[in-house]
Every structure is written in structure tokens, then in C-alpha cells.
Amino acid sequence: MLQAVNTCSLRSIMLRYFFIISLLWFLLSPIADADVVKPALIEITANTNETVTIEVRASIEALLTGINSQYKNTQDAPQTMAAAYDTLRELPPDALRAEFAGFEQRFLQAITLQADDTTIPLSLSNVAIPPRGYTKVPRISVLTLTGKLPRYHQQLQWYYPQVFGENVVRVRQVDEATEAWHWSEHQWIRKDEASKPFVLDQLFTKTPFWQVVGSYIIIGFEHIIPMGLDHILFIIGIFLLSLRWQPLLAQVTMFTVAHTITLGLAMAGVINLPAAIVEPLIALSIAYIAIENMFSNQLAKHRLILVFVLGLLHGVGFAGALSDFGMPQDAFINGLISLNIGV
């Protein structure tokens, strides 16, 4: 009897604290007016005429203001940086191109492409900036770089400084016998270091099963800790409905199945919702769960349906930074399952 009273009292205390934290999270969340900070996507093409073409897909506004991947979204950055970003985001393409002109040399001097032990001089051949569009989502521009490769080079190595943010890089090579193109696997570089060498003296092949599993478990884990506090709060809210394991297992199962569905669809490019819509709804879902926990400790059918629906929403949120480069095409299911294990 005493144990039951203590358990009840503990749950009551935890609920109060969780309710306060969740309400503050919802009321103070600036996400509706912020852009999610995404890693730059780098695609390097080793051409048969010993030239190289590099496409850098990144936010010029983020590059110019120094808002990099240490921030989950632009409003997490210092106020002056966030304000400068918002100003640049309102500019039409020609005006933003003019702003970037003064930054070009710094950008070119900071990045590095090496062929074996030779540093390749790179030049900026084109800057494609989309129209201003809806200003509450990131505007991803394409910077095209070109260079001359030495004859008989065997590997390429790419460096993109951490001050510009995280980057995801892959290399494309041609099979001269069939004239077919082959892509390497992506490398997601989070630290201030160069990529692992891309070996070009043999065609890129399928990534080993355990390498896919290990890589995507780590990606899923790092997506939640430390940057996924909103998702962690939601899981805590599920737990606090009841301290018994049966309700917890039922809710976690519904949540996992739901976010696996939308995460897979988002990673495959089937659905794509802007963060300005998704993130406030996730904050609202946390607040709602907190409120419902205050009035019930029983697992009703509507609760499972609600958790499933909100799980669909969180799956889209999980895919935010990952959907730009997708899953390995030859191991999509393995990558998706591994990513969910990490999450």
C-alpha cells in the first residue's frame, strides 16, 4: 500500500515538472520564425577529360552570417547573426549574389580538394540562387566549382571547414568501358576534418552490410542527442502516462511504427513538409501530451491513435536534416531500420 502511494506521489511530482517544461517549450519555441540549419551537400564529379566539377548545395545566407551546424535552427544563433540571416533571406537572387561576391575568395581559400598529394586549384564557375520564395524555409543555392585533375590520379579527398557547418560529400566516377556513372557512398563529416579518401582506381561498389548498419545507427543516435530535445520530451511524456511497462510498450510501439513510416517516405522524397509547419506542431504535441497526462493515467484507445498520429509527425521531423542526401540506394531498408535503432 505504502509503495503504491509513493509511486503515485512520484508520478504526480514528475507530471508537474514535465507539464511546466513542456508548456515553456511550446510557448518559447521560436521555430515558427526560424530556418533549420542543414549540412551542405557536396557532389564531386571526376570527368574523363581529367577535369573535376563540384556542386556545393548550401545556404548562402548561412555561409555569410556564420550560422553553422552547431545551431539546430537560425533563431538559436546569437541575435545579431539571426537578424542578419533574416535580412539576407529576404533578398532577391541578384542582390544575394552581390552580397556573396565579397565572400567568394574566402570560400575558395577555405575549401580543399586533393588528388593524391596534389591540391587542386578551384574556381567558381556558377552560382545558382533560387527565387526568394517562402522565406520561412531555407533557400538552398548551388555553387559550381571546377578544376583540373592531374593525370593518373588514384584518389580524391575533400575538406570543407567546420566553420561553414557540417557537410555530406560523395564522388561520381565513370566506367569508361560502359560509359555508366557510379556514385560513392555519402560521407557525413561533422568535425573539422577532411573526408576519407575516395579511391578512383576501381569502381565504387556496394557498401558492406555491417558498415551501413553501424553508420546509420550512429547518425540516428546523434540526431537525437544532443539536438533532439523535442523528441526526447515527447518520449518522456509517453512514459509519464503510467509507470507500468505495458502502457509504455504499447505507446512506444505505436510511435516507432508511425515515425518509421514517415521517416522512410521523407527519406525517399515522397513527402516534404517545411520545418515552419512541422516544428511548431511537434512542440504542440509535447504540450498536449503533458496536459493529457495531468488528467489521466489510463491507456485508452484514443491515446494510442493519438500517439500514432503524432509519431507520423515526428518522423517527418526526424528526416529534416537527413532527407537531402537520402539512404543508400542499394540498402535502403537496412539504412532505415538502423537509423530507427539509433533514434
Tab-separated table of C-alpha atoms in Angstrom:
chain	number	residue	atom	x	y	z
A	1	MET	CA	0.000	0.000	0.000
A	2	LEU	CA	2.780	2.392	1.003
A	3	GLN	CA	4.665	1.531	-2.183
A	4	ALA	CA	1.599	2.361	-4.294
A	5	VAL	CA	1.220	5.720	-2.532
A	6	ASN	CA	4.896	6.523	-3.067
A	7	THR	CA	4.654	5.578	-6.751
A	8	CYS	CA	1.573	7.763	-7.157
A	9	SER	CA	3.284	10.662	-5.399
A	10	LEU	CA	6.398	10.287	-7.556
A	11	ARG	CA	4.318	10.318	-10.731
A	12	SER	CA	2.445	13.407	-9.550
A	13	ILE	CA	5.683	15.303	-8.910
A	14	MET	CA	7.162	14.252	-12.252
A	15	LEU	CA	3.989	15.248	-14.077
A	16	ARG	CA	4.047	18.744	-12.608
A	17	TYR	CA	7.652	19.337	-13.647
A	18	PHE	CA	7.087	17.851	-17.096
A	19	PHE	CA	3.961	19.967	-17.587
A	20	ILE	CA	5.873	23.160	-16.762
A	21	ILE	CA	8.827	22.259	-19.008
A	22	SER	CA	6.572	21.257	-21.912
A	23	LEU	CA	4.451	24.390	-21.645
A	24	LEU	CA	7.560	26.584	-21.607
A	25	TRP	CA	8.953	24.655	-24.580
A	26	PHE	CA	5.795	25.336	-26.576
A	27	LEU	CA	5.407	28.990	-25.585
A	28	LEU	CA	9.063	29.940	-26.010
A	29	SER	CA	9.809	27.864	-29.087
A	30	PRO	CA	10.976	30.226	-31.870
A	31	ILE	CA	10.876	27.580	-34.577
A	32	ALA	CA	7.963	29.056	-36.488
A	33	ASP	CA	10.173	32.010	-37.431
A	34	ALA	CA	13.364	30.011	-37.990
A	35	ASP	CA	15.061	28.008	-40.709
A	36	VAL	CA	16.508	24.596	-39.878
A	37	VAL	CA	20.296	24.531	-40.300
A	38	LYS	CA	21.197	21.725	-42.707
A	39	PRO	CA	24.561	20.274	-43.711
A	40	ALA	CA	25.937	21.291	-47.094
A	41	LEU	CA	25.582	18.633	-49.791
A	42	ILE	CA	28.743	18.194	-51.876
A	43	GLU	CA	28.767	16.222	-55.140
A	44	ILE	CA	32.137	15.788	-56.852
A	45	THR	CA	32.306	14.510	-60.434
A	46	ALA	CA	35.629	13.174	-61.744
A	47	ASN	CA	35.273	13.682	-65.500
A	48	THR	CA	37.004	11.549	-68.133
A	49	ASN	CA	38.844	14.586	-69.571
A	50	GLU	CA	40.807	14.979	-66.309
A	51	THR	CA	38.666	17.810	-65.010
A	52	VAL	CA	36.581	17.895	-61.873
A	53	THR	CA	33.202	19.513	-61.249
A	54	ILE	CA	31.985	20.151	-57.713
A	55	GLU	CA	28.448	21.166	-56.821
A	56	VAL	CA	28.004	22.623	-53.341
A	57	ARG	CA	24.366	22.829	-52.257
A	58	ALA	CA	24.244	25.145	-49.267
A	59	SER	CA	22.532	28.192	-47.804
A	60	ILE	CA	24.476	31.283	-48.859
A	61	GLU	CA	22.668	33.209	-46.130
A	62	ALA	CA	24.059	30.807	-43.516
A	63	LEU	CA	27.575	30.988	-45.002
A	64	LEU	CA	27.597	34.788	-44.942
A	65	THR	CA	26.344	35.059	-41.360
A	66	GLY	CA	28.395	32.215	-39.873
A	67	ILE	CA	25.343	30.230	-38.801
A	68	ASN	CA	26.559	26.647	-38.953
A	69	SER	CA	25.512	23.219	-37.718
A	70	GLN	CA	26.175	23.933	-34.051
A	71	TYR	CA	22.711	25.537	-34.132
A	72	LYS	CA	19.594	23.462	-34.778
A	73	ASN	CA	17.890	26.441	-36.396
A	74	THR	CA	18.730	30.037	-37.230
A	75	GLN	CA	16.989	31.506	-34.179
A	76	ASP	CA	19.305	29.507	-31.891
A	77	ALA	CA	22.182	31.662	-33.153
A	78	PRO	CA	23.085	34.983	-31.467
A	79	GLN	CA	20.512	37.674	-32.163
A	80	THR	CA	22.741	39.741	-34.466
A	81	MET	CA	23.543	36.701	-36.620
A	82	ALA	CA	19.903	35.598	-36.774
A	83	ALA	CA	18.777	39.115	-37.738
A	84	ALA	CA	21.427	39.316	-40.477
A	85	TYR	CA	20.301	35.927	-41.797
A	86	ASP	CA	16.654	37.045	-41.943
A	87	THR	CA	17.674	40.193	-43.843
A	88	LEU	CA	19.639	38.187	-46.413
A	89	ARG	CA	16.816	35.661	-46.716
A	90	GLU	CA	14.507	38.452	-47.902
A	91	LEU	CA	16.829	39.446	-50.765
A	92	PRO	CA	16.103	38.522	-54.392
A	93	PRO	CA	18.707	36.302	-56.126
A	94	ASP	CA	20.675	39.113	-57.810
A	95	ALA	CA	21.054	41.052	-54.569
A	96	LEU	CA	22.149	37.955	-52.637
A	97	ARG	CA	24.662	37.134	-55.399
A	98	ALA	CA	26.142	40.606	-54.985
A	99	GLU	CA	26.447	40.062	-51.224
A	100	PHE	CA	28.222	36.746	-51.824
A	101	ALA	CA	30.748	38.292	-54.239
A	102	GLY	CA	32.836	39.666	-51.394
A	103	PHE	CA	32.882	36.257	-49.716
A	104	GLU	CA	33.973	34.203	-52.745
A	105	GLN	CA	37.726	34.312	-52.196
A	106	ARG	CA	37.412	33.403	-48.529
A	107	PHE	CA	35.201	30.476	-49.503
A	108	LEU	CA	37.584	29.221	-52.208
A	109	GLN	CA	40.603	29.543	-49.922
A	110	ALA	CA	38.893	27.646	-47.103
A	111	ILE	CA	37.828	24.538	-49.035
A	112	THR	CA	40.296	21.971	-50.385
A	113	LEU	CA	40.245	19.169	-52.936
A	114	GLN	CA	43.284	16.929	-53.110
A	115	ALA	CA	44.100	14.426	-55.848
A	116	ASP	CA	46.639	12.089	-54.261
A	117	ASP	CA	49.066	14.614	-52.706
A	118	THR	CA	48.246	17.478	-55.070
A	119	THR	CA	45.953	20.340	-54.034
A	120	ILE	CA	43.657	21.206	-56.944
A	121	PRO	CA	43.106	24.932	-57.663
A	122	LEU	CA	39.360	25.519	-57.850
A	123	SER	CA	37.398	28.319	-59.467
A	124	LEU	CA	33.778	29.301	-59.031
A	125	SER	CA	32.099	28.875	-62.413
A	126	ASN	CA	28.458	29.434	-61.469
A	127	VAL	CA	26.182	30.417	-58.589
A	128	ALA	CA	22.537	29.384	-58.918
A	129	ILE	CA	20.294	31.065	-56.354
A	130	PRO	CA	16.580	30.158	-56.242
A	131	PRO	CA	13.889	32.854	-56.073
A	132	ARG	CA	13.130	34.257	-52.646
A	133	GLY	CA	10.014	32.095	-52.301
A	134	TYR	CA	8.617	31.277	-48.877
A	135	THR	CA	11.129	32.873	-46.513
A	136	LYS	CA	10.462	30.573	-43.545
A	137	VAL	CA	12.282	27.645	-45.154
A	138	PRO	CA	15.988	27.506	-46.083
A	139	ARG	CA	16.960	28.671	-49.568
A	140	ILE	CA	19.499	26.193	-50.910
A	141	SER	CA	21.781	27.639	-53.583
A	142	VAL	CA	24.120	25.660	-55.845
A	143	LEU	CA	27.754	26.744	-56.124
A	144	THR	CA	29.534	25.079	-59.056
A	145	LEU	CA	33.318	24.742	-58.822
A	146	THR	CA	35.695	23.459	-61.489
A	147	GLY	CA	39.320	22.378	-61.548
A	148	LYS	CA	41.954	20.417	-63.478
A	149	LEU	CA	42.983	16.987	-62.211
A	150	PRO	CA	46.490	15.565	-62.632
A	151	ARG	CA	46.901	12.591	-64.943
A	152	TYR	CA	46.773	9.133	-63.352
A	153	HIS	CA	45.395	10.323	-60.022
A	154	GLN	CA	44.156	7.464	-57.822
A	155	GLN	CA	42.136	9.115	-55.070
A	156	LEU	CA	40.351	12.307	-54.084
A	157	GLN	CA	39.993	13.852	-50.637
A	158	TRP	CA	37.678	16.746	-49.763
A	159	TYR	CA	37.854	19.323	-46.971
A	160	TYR	CA	35.061	21.717	-46.006
A	161	PRO	CA	35.814	23.728	-42.846
A	162	GLN	CA	33.659	23.240	-39.784
A	163	VAL	CA	33.126	26.995	-39.547
A	164	PHE	CA	30.887	26.607	-42.625
A	165	GLY	CA	28.980	23.781	-40.935
A	166	GLU	CA	28.665	20.056	-41.428
A	167	ASN	CA	28.841	18.645	-44.934
A	168	VAL	CA	27.814	15.479	-46.737
A	169	VAL	CA	30.040	14.527	-49.666
A	170	ARG	CA	30.026	11.876	-52.371
A	171	VAL	CA	32.000	11.336	-55.582
A	172	ARG	CA	30.831	10.272	-59.043
A	173	GLN	CA	33.075	8.385	-61.451
A	174	VAL	CA	32.564	6.962	-64.931
A	175	ASP	CA	33.092	3.400	-66.096
A	176	GLU	CA	34.932	4.107	-69.353
A	177	ALA	CA	34.061	0.666	-70.739
A	178	THR	CA	30.295	1.179	-70.445
A	179	GLU	CA	30.162	4.981	-70.009
A	180	ALA	CA	27.973	4.391	-66.947
A	181	TRP	CA	28.244	6.649	-63.913
A	182	HIS	CA	28.819	5.258	-60.424
A	183	TRP	CA	28.304	7.116	-57.141
A	184	SER	CA	30.276	6.518	-53.977
A	185	GLU	CA	28.516	6.295	-50.632
A	186	HIS	CA	27.941	9.548	-48.766
A	187	GLN	CA	30.351	10.640	-46.075
A	188	TRP	CA	28.738	12.863	-43.421
A	189	ILE	CA	31.531	14.975	-41.949
A	190	ARG	CA	30.679	16.621	-38.629
A	191	LYS	CA	34.136	17.596	-37.378
A	192	ASP	CA	36.799	19.935	-38.735
A	193	GLU	CA	38.493	17.245	-40.797
A	194	ALA	CA	38.864	16.056	-44.364
A	195	SER	CA	36.846	13.237	-45.840
A	196	LYS	CA	38.216	9.750	-46.036
A	197	PRO	CA	39.917	9.235	-49.419
A	198	PHE	CA	37.679	8.295	-52.347
A	199	VAL	CA	39.683	5.672	-54.249
A	200	LEU	CA	39.207	6.024	-58.008
A	201	ASP	CA	41.371	3.228	-59.420
A	202	GLN	CA	38.410	0.870	-59.040
A	203	LEU	CA	34.672	1.355	-59.493
A	204	PHE	CA	32.618	2.198	-56.427
A	205	THR	CA	30.897	-0.901	-55.087
A	206	LYS	CA	28.078	-1.731	-52.688
A	207	THR	CA	28.763	-0.768	-49.075
A	208	PRO	CA	29.121	-3.794	-46.746
A	209	PHE	CA	26.012	-4.586	-44.677
A	210	TRP	CA	27.586	-4.002	-41.260
A	211	GLN	CA	29.116	-0.704	-42.381
A	212	VAL	CA	25.654	0.562	-43.405
A	213	VAL	CA	24.157	-0.613	-40.101
A	214	GLY	CA	26.881	0.959	-37.964
A	215	SER	CA	26.886	4.270	-39.830
A	216	TYR	CA	23.130	4.818	-39.688
A	217	ILE	CA	22.780	3.762	-36.046
A	218	ILE	CA	25.313	6.471	-35.175
A	219	ILE	CA	23.534	9.026	-37.387
A	220	GLY	CA	20.195	8.260	-35.703
A	221	PHE	CA	21.664	8.493	-32.205
A	222	GLU	CA	23.474	11.764	-32.904
A	223	HIS	CA	20.326	13.227	-34.447
A	224	ILE	CA	18.573	12.839	-31.079
A	225	ILE	CA	21.447	13.624	-28.685
A	226	PRO	CA	22.076	16.464	-28.198
A	227	MET	CA	19.933	18.152	-30.896
A	228	GLY	CA	16.656	16.261	-30.448
A	229	LEU	CA	15.377	17.565	-27.126
A	230	ASP	CA	11.858	17.968	-28.522
A	231	HIS	CA	11.667	14.279	-29.427
A	232	ILE	CA	13.111	13.289	-26.037
A	233	LEU	CA	10.447	15.356	-24.252
A	234	PHE	CA	7.716	13.604	-26.221
A	235	ILE	CA	9.022	10.162	-25.226
A	236	ILE	CA	9.168	11.273	-21.573
A	237	GLY	CA	5.543	12.384	-21.901
A	238	ILE	CA	4.594	8.929	-23.169
A	239	PHE	CA	6.377	7.346	-20.215
A	240	LEU	CA	4.622	9.541	-17.650
A	241	LEU	CA	1.098	8.399	-18.547
A	242	SER	CA	1.719	5.360	-16.393
A	243	LEU	CA	4.811	3.912	-14.742
A	244	ARG	CA	3.736	0.371	-15.694
A	245	TRP	CA	5.571	-1.290	-18.575
A	246	GLN	CA	2.508	-2.461	-20.568
A	247	PRO	CA	1.156	1.037	-21.423
A	248	LEU	CA	4.695	2.214	-22.147
A	249	LEU	CA	5.391	-0.691	-24.522
A	250	ALA	CA	2.107	-0.170	-26.394
A	251	GLN	CA	2.731	3.555	-26.885
A	252	VAL	CA	6.389	3.189	-27.853
A	253	THR	CA	5.440	0.525	-30.408
A	254	MET	CA	2.808	2.782	-32.000
A	255	PHE	CA	5.210	5.729	-32.005
A	256	THR	CA	8.060	3.694	-33.538
A	257	VAL	CA	5.911	2.206	-36.304
A	258	ALA	CA	4.477	5.632	-37.149
A	259	HIS	CA	7.731	7.565	-37.304
A	260	THR	CA	9.344	4.739	-39.294
A	261	ILE	CA	6.648	5.150	-41.961
A	262	THR	CA	7.033	8.904	-42.413
A	263	LEU	CA	10.811	8.838	-41.941
A	264	GLY	CA	11.062	6.324	-44.773
A	265	LEU	CA	8.710	8.334	-47.002
A	266	ALA	CA	10.584	11.570	-46.298
A	267	MET	CA	13.984	9.977	-46.930
A	268	ALA	CA	12.663	8.576	-50.221
A	269	GLY	CA	11.498	12.065	-51.217
A	270	VAL	CA	7.800	11.158	-51.255
A	271	ILE	CA	6.818	13.771	-48.652
A	272	ASN	CA	8.477	17.054	-47.775
A	273	LEU	CA	6.943	19.440	-45.247
A	274	PRO	CA	8.674	22.703	-44.267
A	275	ALA	CA	10.097	22.978	-40.760
A	276	ALA	CA	7.988	26.101	-40.220
A	277	ILE	CA	4.967	23.774	-40.137
A	278	VAL	CA	6.447	20.614	-38.611
A	279	GLU	CA	8.407	22.035	-35.684
A	280	PRO	CA	5.577	24.099	-34.105
A	281	LEU	CA	3.275	21.068	-34.401
A	282	ILE	CA	5.874	18.911	-32.640
A	283	ALA	CA	6.057	21.498	-29.846
A	284	LEU	CA	2.249	21.466	-29.669
A	285	SER	CA	2.246	17.644	-29.458
A	286	ILE	CA	4.548	17.784	-26.426
A	287	ALA	CA	2.315	20.321	-24.683
A	288	TYR	CA	-0.818	18.284	-25.451
A	289	ILE	CA	0.673	15.060	-24.066
A	290	ALA	CA	1.700	16.932	-20.922
A	291	ILE	CA	-1.829	18.284	-20.432
A	292	GLU	CA	-3.494	14.913	-21.035
A	293	ASN	CA	-1.144	13.238	-18.543
A	294	MET	CA	-2.431	15.599	-15.845
A	295	PHE	CA	-5.985	14.251	-16.208
A	296	SER	CA	-5.499	10.549	-16.915
A	297	ASN	CA	-3.246	7.628	-16.067
A	298	GLN	CA	-5.131	5.036	-18.138
A	299	LEU	CA	-4.170	3.872	-21.623
A	300	ALA	CA	-7.297	4.481	-23.701
A	301	LYS	CA	-7.737	3.622	-27.380
A	302	HIS	CA	-7.745	7.277	-28.385
A	303	ARG	CA	-4.348	7.698	-26.700
A	304	LEU	CA	-2.791	5.011	-28.919
A	305	ILE	CA	-4.330	6.593	-32.014
A	306	LEU	CA	-3.036	9.990	-30.918
A	307	VAL	CA	0.487	8.659	-30.298
A	308	PHE	CA	0.457	7.034	-33.745
A	309	VAL	CA	-0.627	10.255	-35.462
A	310	LEU	CA	1.952	12.295	-33.566
A	311	GLY	CA	4.556	9.643	-34.379
A	312	LEU	CA	3.880	10.285	-38.069
A	313	LEU	CA	4.588	13.950	-37.427
A	314	HIS	CA	7.805	13.262	-35.518
A	315	GLY	CA	9.023	11.018	-38.346
A	316	VAL	CA	8.920	13.991	-40.703
A	317	GLY	CA	10.839	15.976	-38.089
A	318	PHE	CA	13.484	13.235	-37.813
A	319	ALA	CA	14.075	13.404	-41.558
A	320	GLY	CA	14.671	17.163	-41.587
A	321	ALA	CA	18.455	17.220	-41.910
A	322	LEU	CA	18.752	13.750	-43.433
A	323	SER	CA	16.362	13.865	-46.382
A	324	ASP	CA	18.653	15.933	-48.607
A	325	PHE	CA	21.026	13.034	-49.223
A	326	GLY	CA	18.774	10.062	-48.537
A	327	MET	CA	19.549	6.450	-47.797
A	328	PRO	CA	21.974	4.174	-49.645
A	329	GLN	CA	20.030	3.154	-52.742
A	330	ASP	CA	21.166	-0.464	-52.583
A	331	ALA	CA	20.498	-0.792	-48.838
A	332	PHE	CA	17.503	1.474	-48.158
A	333	ILE	CA	15.698	-0.874	-45.760
A	334	ASN	CA	18.883	-1.693	-43.820
A	335	GLY	CA	19.677	2.005	-43.507
A	336	LEU	CA	16.134	2.907	-42.425
A	337	ILE	CA	15.988	0.190	-39.746
A	338	SER	CA	19.455	1.126	-38.476
A	339	LEU	CA	18.520	4.806	-38.349
A	340	ASN	CA	15.461	3.957	-36.244
A	341	ILE	CA	17.563	1.833	-33.886
A	342	GLY	CA	19.831	4.830	-33.369
A	343	VAL	CA	16.862	7.114	-32.786
